[in-house]
Structures are given as structure tokens and as C-alpha cells.
Amino acid sequence: MKLLFLGDVMGRAGRAAVTERLPKLRDAWKLDFVVVNAENASNGVGLTSAHAKTLLDAGADCLTLGDHAFDQRE
């Protein structure tokens, strides 16, 4: 089984990197499961539902969170 763990996706630049590169990596490396730490994916603090959907649609199977998980109002 091939796993990929991506640590601390940070803000717009981090989301862009994941959405641009993850689909190609999944194919090239024949990944079975991808874990993305997304606690800072929304403006560097927390995670919104829209940004979570973006990361999941890009190919993440699971999003992990941390102490900033609920810093976004929504």
C-alpha cells in the first residue's frame, strides 16, 4: 500500500500547490491513500468547508486538523 502524508498546507499557496500537483502525484506514484494536514489551509488559520472540499476534490482522502481547526467562524 502506498501512502502520502502532506504536512501543514498553508493558505492559498498551499491549497494551490495541492490542487495543481496532487492529481498528477496520485497517478504517477499510484497512491492508495493521501492524508493532508489542513488546519491552516484557510488564510493560515483554520479550515473552511469550501477549502476542505477543494482539498478533497484534489485527491485527499483524509484531512487532519490541529489547534487551529475551529478558528474560522463557519
Short mmCIF file of C-alpha atoms in Angstrom, two decimals:
data_model
loop_
_atom_site.label_atom_id
_atom_site.label_comp_id
_atom_site.label_asym_id
_atom_site.label_seq_id
_atom_site.Cartn_x
_atom_site.Cartn_y
_atom_site.Cartn_z
CA MET A 1 0.00 0.00 0.00
CA LYS A 2 1.35 3.42 -0.96
CA LEU A 3 0.56 6.34 1.36
CA LEU A 4 1.31 10.04 1.06
CA PHE A 5 1.21 12.42 4.02
CA LEU A 6 1.24 16.16 3.27
CA GLY A 7 2.03 18.32 6.28
CA ASP A 8 0.58 21.71 7.07
CA VAL A 9 -0.99 23.09 3.91
CA MET A 10 -0.78 26.85 4.49
CA GLY A 11 -3.19 29.34 2.95
CA ARG A 12 -3.85 30.00 -0.73
CA ALA A 13 -0.37 29.00 -1.89
CA GLY A 14 -0.58 25.65 -0.09
CA ARG A 15 -4.03 24.91 -1.48
CA ALA A 16 -2.84 25.82 -4.98
CA ALA A 17 0.16 23.50 -4.68
CA VAL A 18 -2.07 20.62 -3.60
CA THR A 19 -4.71 21.18 -6.27
CA GLU A 20 -2.12 21.54 -9.03
CA ARG A 21 0.17 18.67 -8.08
CA LEU A 22 -1.75 16.04 -6.11
CA PRO A 23 -3.77 14.59 -9.01
CA LYS A 24 -0.56 14.01 -11.00
CA LEU A 25 1.25 12.56 -7.99
CA ARG A 26 -1.60 10.15 -7.30
CA ASP A 27 -1.29 8.80 -10.84
CA ALA A 28 2.49 8.85 -11.14
CA TRP A 29 3.14 7.21 -7.77
CA LYS A 30 -0.02 5.03 -7.84
CA LEU A 31 -1.01 6.24 -4.38
CA ASP A 32 -3.62 4.31 -2.43
CA PHE A 33 -4.33 6.87 0.30
CA VAL A 34 -3.47 10.54 0.82
CA VAL A 35 -3.56 12.34 4.18
CA VAL A 36 -3.40 16.15 4.22
CA ASN A 37 -2.91 18.28 7.32
CA ALA A 38 -5.29 21.17 6.65
CA GLU A 39 -5.53 23.05 9.95
CA ASN A 40 -4.00 26.18 8.39
CA ALA A 41 -5.41 25.91 4.86
CA SER A 42 -7.73 28.91 5.19
CA ASN A 43 -5.68 32.10 5.37
CA GLY A 44 -3.14 30.34 7.56
CA VAL A 45 -5.62 29.86 10.41
CA GLY A 46 -8.24 27.12 10.47
CA LEU A 47 -10.22 25.46 7.72
CA THR A 48 -13.45 26.45 5.97
CA SER A 49 -15.81 23.92 4.45
CA ALA A 50 -15.14 25.31 0.96
CA HIS A 51 -11.39 24.86 1.34
CA ALA A 52 -11.88 21.37 2.78
CA LYS A 53 -13.93 20.46 -0.30
CA THR A 54 -11.20 21.87 -2.56
CA LEU A 55 -8.55 19.65 -0.96
CA LEU A 56 -10.77 16.58 -1.00
CA ASP A 57 -11.71 17.19 -4.65
CA ALA A 58 -7.99 17.47 -5.48
CA GLY A 59 -7.49 13.91 -4.27
CA ALA A 60 -7.03 13.98 -0.50
CA ASP A 61 -8.71 11.01 1.19
CA CYS A 62 -8.43 12.39 4.70
CA LEU A 63 -7.86 15.81 6.27
CA THR A 64 -6.22 16.11 9.67
CA LEU A 65 -6.64 19.10 11.95
CA GLY A 66 -4.96 20.62 14.97
CA ASP A 67 -5.25 23.52 17.40
CA HIS A 68 -6.42 25.98 14.70
CA ALA A 69 -9.13 23.70 13.35
CA PHE A 70 -12.04 25.83 14.53
CA ASP A 71 -10.56 29.32 14.14
CA GLN A 72 -12.80 30.02 11.12
CA ARG A 73 -16.29 31.20 12.02
CA GLU A 74 -18.12 28.80 9.71
#
